[in-house]
Amino acid sequence: MDFEESISQVAAKVRDLKGGVETEEATKNAFILPFIGQVLGYDVFNPNEVIPEFTADVGLKKGEKVDYALVRDGKVQILIECKKVSCPLSLENASQLYRYFAVTDARIAVLTNGQVWNFYMDIDEPNRMDSKPFLVLDLLDADPTVFPALQKLTKPDFDLDSIASSAEELKYVGPLKRAIGEEFKDPSPDFVKLLAGHVYEGAFYASVMEKFQPLVAKALKQFLSDQVNDRLKTALGADDVKAGVTSTALDDAAGAASVDEDDGEDDGEDGGDGARDGVVTTEEELDAYHIIKAIACSNVDPSRITLRDAKAYCAIFLDDNNRKPIARLYFNTKQKYLGLFGEDKQCERVPIETLDGIYAYADRIRQEVDRVI
């Protein structure tokens, strides 16, 4: 299992089980220990690697415990303080981490509720844990750009010097991206004034602000639309729609039984030369394919997204390999359905009224792309 796949698996567990987890201990067992084991690569059953209820006397504080200490090369490298999954994370939850950080060899401290993982260092002042994390990972809204830094914190690839050299940049780039996102959604007065200053030279009265607020919001939306259109042009440029069943697909069919057995329908395969009697790929199916391709191109080279039509549905794969399904299009009836896959490779049909309804499932499409890459 590769690194990103291990993150996806733990994220899927959080997404599926979060609603039924009500205590801190349940959070540890369901989400935190799997993350320590599968993502960070530590043996959770080896007390020489993962020390639960780690104790270090701190001044007058005796017998205080932090939930886990991760040990590498005989030294405590990472301290982890846990909260239940429904508990928002705040500095008030990190008091033990502050104290333990100063009296152990650990340079990395983690505050987590199983879904959100806040990683801290001592960037601002040596041997004193920063008040803001340098890396934030929300498993239900993961930013893939932090994965390389996170991988440096795993047991096999632990590289404290490299993390320390990039931690300050990591600490501020993430919040800056989120701030930019907020400005794009709802421009603040300061941001409106900043941008308007490039095109308006007069005094910036309240009436001018009122005039420019919607103009800036419109300009930002058009800018984003232009960026998306550029990506779409790239995505739609490849000639990769597969008509019928290729010989490669026939070779793959035996290994893909778990993907196809949920329908029990005639998919147009005749088991021999790949002929497709009466199968026509409609313009609507091609348009839907292009939408899915555009959604997926944020996670994978769009040239790898392919379509193969059959009688019962259009199948969309990665690398034209039906062991790597991304979605299906059931457009042969009055009610259109989009077929979506989960970890069990079973296809769930969800009704859509128009092709724009596909966008509502963009996150699930990208998650499936990440699973099959």
Short mmCIF file of N, CA and C in Angstrom, two decimals, residues 107-268:
data_model
loop_
_atom_site.label_atom_id
_atom_site.label_comp_id
_atom_site.label_asym_id
_atom_site.label_seq_id
_atom_site.Cartn_x
_atom_site.Cartn_y
_atom_site.Cartn_z
N ARG A 107 10.66 16.88 19.16
CA ARG A 107 10.59 18.16 18.47
C ARG A 107 9.27 18.32 17.73
N ILE A 108 8.47 17.24 17.74
CA ILE A 108 7.18 17.27 17.06
C ILE A 108 6.09 16.96 18.09
N ALA A 109 5.08 17.80 18.13
CA ALA A 109 3.91 17.56 19.00
C ALA A 109 2.66 17.56 18.13
N VAL A 110 1.73 16.69 18.48
CA VAL A 110 0.53 16.52 17.67
C VAL A 110 -0.71 16.61 18.57
N LEU A 111 -1.67 17.41 18.13
CA LEU A 111 -2.97 17.46 18.79
C LEU A 111 -3.99 16.98 17.75
N THR A 112 -4.77 15.97 18.11
CA THR A 112 -5.69 15.39 17.12
C THR A 112 -6.99 14.92 17.75
N ASN A 113 -8.04 14.95 16.94
CA ASN A 113 -9.30 14.33 17.31
C ASN A 113 -9.61 13.16 16.37
N GLY A 114 -8.59 12.66 15.70
CA GLY A 114 -8.75 11.55 14.78
C GLY A 114 -9.06 11.98 13.36
N GLN A 115 -9.82 13.06 13.22
CA GLN A 115 -10.11 13.60 11.89
C GLN A 115 -9.10 14.69 11.52
N VAL A 116 -8.91 15.65 12.42
CA VAL A 116 -7.97 16.74 12.18
C VAL A 116 -6.70 16.47 12.96
N TRP A 117 -5.56 16.63 12.29
CA TRP A 117 -4.25 16.41 12.90
C TRP A 117 -3.44 17.70 12.80
N ASN A 118 -3.17 18.32 13.98
CA ASN A 118 -2.36 19.53 14.05
C ASN A 118 -0.94 19.17 14.51
N PHE A 119 0.05 19.50 13.69
CA PHE A 119 1.45 19.19 13.98
C PHE A 119 2.19 20.48 14.36
N TYR A 120 2.89 20.43 15.50
CA TYR A 120 3.58 21.61 16.03
C TYR A 120 5.08 21.37 16.12
N MET A 121 5.85 22.47 16.04
CA MET A 121 7.30 22.44 16.31
C MET A 121 7.64 23.65 17.17
N ASP A 122 8.93 23.94 17.29
CA ASP A 122 9.40 25.11 18.05
C ASP A 122 10.09 26.09 17.10
N ILE A 123 9.33 26.57 16.11
CA ILE A 123 9.88 27.45 15.10
C ILE A 123 10.14 28.84 15.68
N ASP A 124 9.20 29.37 16.46
CA ASP A 124 9.30 30.74 16.95
C ASP A 124 10.32 30.89 18.07
N GLU A 125 10.41 29.90 18.94
CA GLU A 125 11.32 29.98 20.09
C GLU A 125 11.83 28.58 20.40
N PRO A 126 13.16 28.36 20.45
CA PRO A 126 13.72 27.02 20.66
C PRO A 126 13.18 26.37 21.94
N ASN A 127 12.84 25.09 21.81
CA ASN A 127 12.41 24.26 22.93
C ASN A 127 11.09 24.72 23.55
N ARG A 128 10.34 25.51 22.82
CA ARG A 128 9.01 25.94 23.29
C ARG A 128 8.03 25.73 22.14
N MET A 129 7.01 24.92 22.39
CA MET A 129 6.06 24.59 21.33
C MET A 129 5.33 25.82 20.82
N ASP A 130 5.27 25.96 19.51
CA ASP A 130 4.59 27.09 18.90
C ASP A 130 3.10 27.07 19.23
N SER A 131 2.48 28.23 19.16
CA SER A 131 1.05 28.32 19.42
C SER A 131 0.22 27.94 18.19
N LYS A 132 0.86 27.93 17.02
CA LYS A 132 0.16 27.56 15.80
C LYS A 132 0.84 26.37 15.14
N PRO A 133 0.07 25.45 14.60
CA PRO A 133 0.67 24.28 13.96
C PRO A 133 1.36 24.66 12.65
N PHE A 134 2.42 23.91 12.31
CA PHE A 134 3.06 24.14 11.02
C PHE A 134 2.43 23.30 9.93
N LEU A 135 1.66 22.29 10.32
CA LEU A 135 1.01 21.43 9.34
C LEU A 135 -0.34 21.01 9.90
N VAL A 136 -1.37 21.16 9.09
CA VAL A 136 -2.73 20.76 9.47
C VAL A 136 -3.25 19.79 8.41
N LEU A 137 -3.70 18.63 8.88
CA LEU A 137 -4.29 17.64 7.98
C LEU A 137 -5.70 17.33 8.46
N ASP A 138 -6.68 17.64 7.63
CA ASP A 138 -8.06 17.25 7.88
C ASP A 138 -8.36 16.07 6.96
N LEU A 139 -8.54 14.90 7.52
CA LEU A 139 -8.70 13.70 6.71
C LEU A 139 -9.95 13.75 5.84
N LEU A 140 -10.95 14.54 6.20
CA LEU A 140 -12.15 14.64 5.39
C LEU A 140 -12.09 15.79 4.40
N ASP A 141 -11.01 16.53 4.41
CA ASP A 141 -10.79 17.61 3.43
C ASP A 141 -9.29 17.77 3.24
N ALA A 142 -8.65 16.67 2.85
CA ALA A 142 -7.19 16.62 2.81
C ALA A 142 -6.63 17.46 1.67
N ASP A 143 -5.57 18.20 1.97
CA ASP A 143 -4.84 18.97 0.98
C ASP A 143 -3.61 18.15 0.57
N PRO A 144 -3.61 17.61 -0.65
CA PRO A 144 -2.50 16.73 -1.06
C PRO A 144 -1.14 17.41 -1.04
N THR A 145 -1.11 18.75 -1.04
CA THR A 145 0.18 19.44 -1.05
C THR A 145 0.95 19.25 0.25
N VAL A 146 0.26 18.83 1.34
CA VAL A 146 0.98 18.62 2.60
C VAL A 146 1.48 17.19 2.73
N PHE A 147 1.10 16.31 1.81
CA PHE A 147 1.50 14.90 1.93
C PHE A 147 3.01 14.70 1.94
N PRO A 148 3.79 15.38 1.08
CA PRO A 148 5.24 15.17 1.12
C PRO A 148 5.85 15.52 2.48
N ALA A 149 5.38 16.62 3.09
CA ALA A 149 5.88 16.98 4.42
C ALA A 149 5.46 15.96 5.46
N LEU A 150 4.21 15.49 5.37
CA LEU A 150 3.73 14.48 6.31
C LEU A 150 4.54 13.19 6.19
N GLN A 151 4.90 12.82 4.97
CA GLN A 151 5.66 11.58 4.77
C GLN A 151 7.02 11.65 5.45
N LYS A 152 7.58 12.84 5.57
CA LYS A 152 8.87 12.99 6.26
C LYS A 152 8.76 12.74 7.75
N LEU A 153 7.52 12.69 8.28
CA LEU A 153 7.31 12.42 9.69
C LEU A 153 7.03 10.94 9.97
N THR A 154 6.96 10.14 8.93
CA THR A 154 6.71 8.72 9.11
C THR A 154 7.97 8.03 9.61
N LYS A 155 7.79 6.89 10.24
CA LYS A 155 8.95 6.18 10.77
C LYS A 155 9.98 5.81 9.69
N PRO A 156 9.56 5.28 8.53
CA PRO A 156 10.57 4.91 7.52
C PRO A 156 11.32 6.10 6.94
N ASP A 157 10.67 7.26 6.86
CA ASP A 157 11.28 8.41 6.17
C ASP A 157 11.55 9.58 7.11
N PHE A 158 11.59 9.33 8.41
CA PHE A 158 11.70 10.42 9.39
C PHE A 158 12.92 11.29 9.10
N ASP A 159 12.66 12.58 8.84
CA ASP A 159 13.73 13.51 8.48
C ASP A 159 13.46 14.83 9.18
N LEU A 160 13.90 14.91 10.43
CA LEU A 160 13.60 16.08 11.25
C LEU A 160 14.26 17.34 10.70
N ASP A 161 15.49 17.22 10.21
CA ASP A 161 16.18 18.40 9.68
C ASP A 161 15.43 18.98 8.49
N SER A 162 14.97 18.10 7.62
CA SER A 162 14.23 18.57 6.44
C SER A 162 12.92 19.21 6.84
N ILE A 163 12.22 18.59 7.80
CA ILE A 163 10.97 19.17 8.29
C ILE A 163 11.23 20.54 8.91
N ALA A 164 12.26 20.62 9.74
CA ALA A 164 12.56 21.89 10.42
C ALA A 164 12.86 23.00 9.42
N SER A 165 13.57 22.66 8.34
CA SER A 165 13.94 23.68 7.37
C SER A 165 12.75 24.20 6.57
N SER A 166 11.70 23.38 6.45
CA SER A 166 10.54 23.79 5.66
C SER A 166 9.32 24.11 6.52
N ALA A 167 9.45 23.93 7.85
CA ALA A 167 8.28 24.08 8.73
C ALA A 167 7.72 25.49 8.72
N GLU A 168 8.60 26.50 8.68
CA GLU A 168 8.10 27.87 8.71
C GLU A 168 7.27 28.17 7.48
N GLU A 169 7.74 27.71 6.32
CA GLU A 169 6.96 27.90 5.09
C GLU A 169 5.63 27.15 5.19
N LEU A 170 5.68 25.90 5.67
CA LEU A 170 4.46 25.13 5.80
C LEU A 170 3.48 25.80 6.75
N LYS A 171 4.02 26.39 7.80
CA LYS A 171 3.19 26.99 8.83
C LYS A 171 2.32 28.12 8.29
N TYR A 172 2.85 28.85 7.31
CA TYR A 172 2.13 30.02 6.82
C TYR A 172 1.45 29.81 5.48
N VAL A 173 1.97 28.90 4.64
CA VAL A 173 1.38 28.72 3.32
C VAL A 173 -0.04 28.18 3.42
N GLY A 174 -0.25 27.19 4.29
CA GLY A 174 -1.59 26.62 4.45
C GLY A 174 -2.62 27.66 4.86
N PRO A 175 -2.37 28.41 5.96
CA PRO A 175 -3.33 29.45 6.35
C PRO A 175 -3.52 30.52 5.28
N LEU A 176 -2.43 30.85 4.55
CA LEU A 176 -2.57 31.83 3.47
C LEU A 176 -3.50 31.32 2.38
N LYS A 177 -3.37 30.03 2.03
CA LYS A 177 -4.27 29.45 1.03
C LYS A 177 -5.72 29.52 1.49
N ARG A 178 -5.93 29.21 2.77
CA ARG A 178 -7.31 29.26 3.29
C ARG A 178 -7.84 30.70 3.29
N ALA A 179 -6.94 31.65 3.62
CA ALA A 179 -7.36 33.05 3.62
C ALA A 179 -7.72 33.51 2.21
N ILE A 180 -6.92 33.10 1.23
CA ILE A 180 -7.21 33.45 -0.16
C ILE A 180 -8.56 32.85 -0.58
N GLY A 181 -8.80 31.60 -0.17
CA GLY A 181 -10.06 30.96 -0.48
C GLY A 181 -11.24 31.74 0.09
N GLU A 182 -11.10 32.22 1.33
CA GLU A 182 -12.17 33.01 1.94
C GLU A 182 -12.39 34.31 1.19
N GLU A 183 -11.30 34.94 0.76
CA GLU A 183 -11.44 36.19 0.02
C GLU A 183 -12.15 35.95 -1.32
N PHE A 184 -11.87 34.83 -1.97
CA PHE A 184 -12.53 34.53 -3.23
C PHE A 184 -14.02 34.28 -3.02
N LYS A 185 -14.37 33.67 -1.90
CA LYS A 185 -15.78 33.40 -1.64
C LYS A 185 -16.53 34.66 -1.21
N ASP A 186 -15.89 35.47 -0.36
CA ASP A 186 -16.56 36.66 0.17
C ASP A 186 -15.50 37.74 0.40
N PRO A 187 -15.20 38.55 -0.61
CA PRO A 187 -14.11 39.53 -0.50
C PRO A 187 -14.32 40.50 0.67
N SER A 188 -13.30 40.66 1.48
CA SER A 188 -13.35 41.59 2.60
C SER A 188 -13.15 43.02 2.11
N PRO A 189 -13.56 44.01 2.90
CA PRO A 189 -13.36 45.42 2.49
C PRO A 189 -11.89 45.74 2.20
N ASP A 190 -10.98 45.24 3.02
CA ASP A 190 -9.56 45.52 2.78
C ASP A 190 -9.10 44.94 1.44
N PHE A 191 -9.59 43.74 1.11
CA PHE A 191 -9.20 43.09 -0.14
C PHE A 191 -9.81 43.84 -1.34
N VAL A 192 -11.05 44.25 -1.18
CA VAL A 192 -11.70 45.03 -2.24
C VAL A 192 -10.92 46.32 -2.49
N LYS A 193 -10.54 46.99 -1.42
CA LYS A 193 -9.80 48.24 -1.56
C LYS A 193 -8.44 48.01 -2.21
N LEU A 194 -7.79 46.92 -1.85
CA LEU A 194 -6.49 46.60 -2.43
C LEU A 194 -6.59 46.41 -3.94
N LEU A 195 -7.54 45.61 -4.38
CA LEU A 195 -7.68 45.34 -5.81
C LEU A 195 -8.20 46.57 -6.56
N ALA A 196 -9.17 47.24 -5.97
CA ALA A 196 -9.72 48.42 -6.64
C ALA A 196 -8.67 49.50 -6.82
N GLY A 197 -7.70 49.55 -5.92
CA GLY A 197 -6.63 50.53 -6.01
C GLY A 197 -5.81 50.42 -7.28
N HIS A 198 -5.86 49.25 -7.94
CA HIS A 198 -5.13 49.07 -9.19
C HIS A 198 -5.85 49.70 -10.38
N VAL A 199 -7.14 49.98 -10.22
CA VAL A 199 -7.92 50.48 -11.36
C VAL A 199 -8.67 51.78 -11.05
N TYR A 200 -8.68 52.19 -9.80
CA TYR A 200 -9.43 53.37 -9.39
C TYR A 200 -8.50 54.28 -8.60
N GLU A 201 -8.41 55.55 -9.01
CA GLU A 201 -7.44 56.46 -8.42
C GLU A 201 -8.06 57.49 -7.47
N GLY A 202 -9.37 57.53 -7.37
CA GLY A 202 -10.02 58.53 -6.53
C GLY A 202 -10.04 58.13 -5.07
N ALA A 203 -10.63 58.99 -4.24
CA ALA A 203 -10.79 58.71 -2.82
C ALA A 203 -11.76 57.54 -2.65
N PHE A 204 -11.45 56.70 -1.67
CA PHE A 204 -12.23 55.47 -1.52
C PHE A 204 -13.30 55.66 -0.45
N TYR A 205 -14.37 56.31 -0.85
CA TYR A 205 -15.48 56.55 0.06
C TYR A 205 -16.35 55.29 0.18
N ALA A 206 -17.30 55.34 1.10
CA ALA A 206 -18.20 54.20 1.30
C ALA A 206 -18.97 53.88 0.03
N SER A 207 -19.34 54.93 -0.71
CA SER A 207 -20.08 54.69 -1.95
C SER A 207 -19.23 53.96 -2.99
N VAL A 208 -17.92 54.25 -2.98
CA VAL A 208 -17.01 53.57 -3.90
C VAL A 208 -16.87 52.10 -3.49
N MET A 209 -16.76 51.86 -2.20
CA MET A 209 -16.69 50.49 -1.69
C MET A 209 -17.94 49.71 -2.10
N GLU A 210 -19.09 50.34 -1.96
CA GLU A 210 -20.34 49.69 -2.33
C GLU A 210 -20.38 49.35 -3.80
N LYS A 211 -19.77 50.22 -4.62
CA LYS A 211 -19.72 49.98 -6.06
C LYS A 211 -18.78 48.85 -6.42
N PHE A 212 -17.61 48.81 -5.75
CA PHE A 212 -16.58 47.85 -6.14
C PHE A 212 -16.75 46.46 -5.50
N GLN A 213 -17.46 46.37 -4.40
CA GLN A 213 -17.62 45.06 -3.74
C GLN A 213 -18.15 44.00 -4.71
N PRO A 214 -19.28 44.23 -5.39
CA PRO A 214 -19.76 43.21 -6.33
C PRO A 214 -18.87 43.07 -7.56
N LEU A 215 -18.20 44.15 -7.96
CA LEU A 215 -17.32 44.07 -9.13
C LEU A 215 -16.11 43.18 -8.85
N VAL A 216 -15.54 43.32 -7.67
CA VAL A 216 -14.40 42.46 -7.29
C VAL A 216 -14.85 41.01 -7.19
N ALA A 217 -16.01 40.78 -6.56
CA ALA A 217 -16.51 39.40 -6.44
C ALA A 217 -16.72 38.79 -7.83
N LYS A 218 -17.27 39.58 -8.75
CA LYS A 218 -17.50 39.08 -10.11
C LYS A 218 -16.18 38.81 -10.82
N ALA A 219 -15.20 39.71 -10.67
CA ALA A 219 -13.90 39.52 -11.30
C ALA A 219 -13.20 38.26 -10.79
N LEU A 220 -13.32 38.00 -9.48
CA LEU A 220 -12.69 36.81 -8.90
C LEU A 220 -13.33 35.54 -9.46
N LYS A 221 -14.66 35.55 -9.57
CA LYS A 221 -15.35 34.37 -10.11
C LYS A 221 -14.97 34.15 -11.57
N GLN A 222 -14.85 35.23 -12.33
CA GLN A 222 -14.47 35.09 -13.73
C GLN A 222 -13.03 34.59 -13.85
N PHE A 223 -12.17 35.04 -12.96
CA PHE A 223 -10.79 34.56 -12.98
C PHE A 223 -10.73 33.06 -12.73
N LEU A 224 -11.47 32.60 -11.70
CA LEU A 224 -11.50 31.17 -11.41
C LEU A 224 -12.09 30.40 -12.59
N SER A 225 -13.14 30.95 -13.19
CA SER A 225 -13.76 30.28 -14.33
C SER A 225 -12.77 30.15 -15.49
N ASP A 226 -12.00 31.20 -15.72
CA ASP A 226 -10.99 31.14 -16.78
C ASP A 226 -9.95 30.06 -16.50
N GLN A 227 -9.55 29.94 -15.23
CA GLN A 227 -8.56 28.92 -14.87
C GLN A 227 -9.12 27.52 -15.10
N VAL A 228 -10.40 27.33 -14.70
CA VAL A 228 -11.03 26.02 -14.91
C VAL A 228 -11.15 25.72 -16.39
N ASN A 229 -11.53 26.73 -17.18
CA ASN A 229 -11.67 26.51 -18.62
C ASN A 229 -10.35 26.12 -19.25
N ASP A 230 -9.26 26.72 -18.79
CA ASP A 230 -7.95 26.35 -19.31
C ASP A 230 -7.65 24.88 -19.03
N ARG A 231 -8.00 24.45 -17.80
CA ARG A 231 -7.79 23.04 -17.46
C ARG A 231 -8.67 22.13 -18.31
N LEU A 232 -9.92 22.60 -18.56
CA LEU A 232 -10.84 21.80 -19.36
C LEU A 232 -10.31 21.64 -20.79
N LYS A 233 -9.78 22.72 -21.34
CA LYS A 233 -9.24 22.65 -22.69
C LYS A 233 -8.13 21.61 -22.77
N THR A 234 -7.29 21.58 -21.72
CA THR A 234 -6.23 20.58 -21.66
C THR A 234 -6.81 19.19 -21.54
N ALA A 235 -7.83 19.07 -20.67
CA ALA A 235 -8.42 17.76 -20.41
C ALA A 235 -9.13 17.20 -21.63
N LEU A 236 -9.76 18.07 -22.40
CA LEU A 236 -10.56 17.59 -23.54
C LEU A 236 -9.73 17.43 -24.81
N GLY A 237 -8.46 17.75 -24.73
CA GLY A 237 -7.64 17.70 -25.93
C GLY A 237 -7.21 16.32 -26.33
N ALA A 238 -7.26 15.34 -25.40
CA ALA A 238 -6.76 14.00 -25.70
C ALA A 238 -7.84 13.17 -26.35
N ASP A 239 -7.44 12.37 -27.34
CA ASP A 239 -8.37 11.48 -28.04
C ASP A 239 -8.27 10.11 -27.40
N ASP A 240 -9.08 9.91 -26.34
CA ASP A 240 -8.90 8.67 -25.58
C ASP A 240 -10.21 8.00 -25.24
N VAL A 241 -11.26 8.27 -25.99
CA VAL A 241 -12.53 7.57 -25.77
C VAL A 241 -12.44 6.21 -26.41
N LYS A 242 -12.60 5.18 -25.63
CA LYS A 242 -12.44 3.81 -26.11
C LYS A 242 -13.79 3.26 -26.55
N ALA A 243 -13.90 2.87 -27.78
CA ALA A 243 -15.15 2.30 -28.28
C ALA A 243 -15.10 0.80 -28.12
N GLY A 244 -16.09 0.28 -27.39
CA GLY A 244 -16.17 -1.17 -27.27
C GLY A 244 -15.20 -1.73 -26.26
N VAL A 245 -14.97 -3.03 -26.33
CA VAL A 245 -14.15 -3.75 -25.39
C VAL A 245 -12.85 -4.15 -26.07
N THR A 246 -11.72 -3.68 -25.55
CA THR A 246 -10.44 -3.98 -26.16
C THR A 246 -9.94 -5.33 -25.69
N SER A 247 -8.91 -5.81 -26.36
CA SER A 247 -8.34 -7.10 -25.94
C SER A 247 -7.77 -7.00 -24.54
N THR A 248 -7.22 -5.82 -24.19
CA THR A 248 -6.72 -5.63 -22.84
C THR A 248 -7.84 -5.76 -21.83
N ALA A 249 -9.01 -5.20 -22.18
CA ALA A 249 -10.15 -5.28 -21.27
C ALA A 249 -10.58 -6.72 -21.06
N LEU A 250 -10.55 -7.52 -22.12
CA LEU A 250 -10.94 -8.92 -21.97
C LEU A 250 -9.97 -9.65 -21.07
N ASP A 251 -8.68 -9.31 -21.19
CA ASP A 251 -7.69 -9.94 -20.31
C ASP A 251 -7.92 -9.54 -18.87
N ASP A 252 -8.40 -8.28 -18.67
CA ASP A 252 -8.60 -7.79 -17.31
C ASP A 252 -9.87 -8.29 -16.67
N ALA A 253 -10.82 -8.79 -17.49
CA ALA A 253 -12.17 -9.06 -17.00
C ALA A 253 -12.20 -10.02 -15.83
N ALA A 254 -11.37 -11.04 -15.89
CA ALA A 254 -11.39 -12.03 -14.81
C ALA A 254 -11.03 -11.41 -13.48
N GLY A 255 -10.04 -10.49 -13.49
CA GLY A 255 -9.63 -9.86 -12.25
C GLY A 255 -10.57 -8.78 -11.78
N ALA A 256 -11.52 -8.38 -12.62
CA ALA A 256 -12.42 -7.29 -12.27
C ALA A 256 -13.80 -7.77 -11.87
N ALA A 257 -13.96 -9.02 -11.54
CA ALA A 257 -15.29 -9.57 -11.25
C ALA A 257 -15.96 -8.83 -10.12
N SER A 258 -15.19 -8.43 -9.11
CA SER A 258 -15.79 -7.76 -7.97
C SER A 258 -16.36 -6.41 -8.35
N VAL A 259 -15.85 -5.82 -9.43
CA VAL A 259 -16.37 -4.53 -9.88
C VAL A 259 -17.67 -4.70 -10.63
N ASP A 260 -17.77 -5.76 -11.47
CA ASP A 260 -18.89 -5.90 -12.37
C ASP A 260 -20.04 -6.74 -11.83
N GLU A 261 -19.81 -7.52 -10.79
CA GLU A 261 -20.82 -8.49 -10.41
C GLU A 261 -22.04 -7.85 -9.77
N ASP A 262 -21.95 -6.58 -9.42
CA ASP A 262 -23.08 -5.96 -8.74
C ASP A 262 -24.25 -5.69 -9.67
N ASP A 263 -24.03 -5.66 -10.99
CA ASP A 263 -25.11 -5.32 -11.91
C ASP A 263 -25.78 -6.54 -12.50
N GLY A 264 -24.99 -7.53 -12.88
CA GLY A 264 -25.54 -8.71 -13.50
C GLY A 264 -26.18 -8.41 -14.83
N GLU A 265 -25.75 -7.30 -15.52
CA GLU A 265 -26.35 -6.89 -16.76
C GLU A 265 -25.45 -7.24 -17.92
N ASP A 266 -26.05 -7.25 -19.10
CA ASP A 266 -25.27 -7.46 -20.32
C ASP A 266 -24.52 -6.18 -20.62
N ASP A 267 -23.20 -6.21 -20.55
CA ASP A 267 -22.42 -5.00 -20.78
C ASP A 267 -21.92 -4.89 -22.19
N GLY A 268 -22.40 -5.75 -23.07
CA GLY A 268 -22.03 -5.62 -24.46
C GLY A 268 -20.85 -6.47 -24.86
#
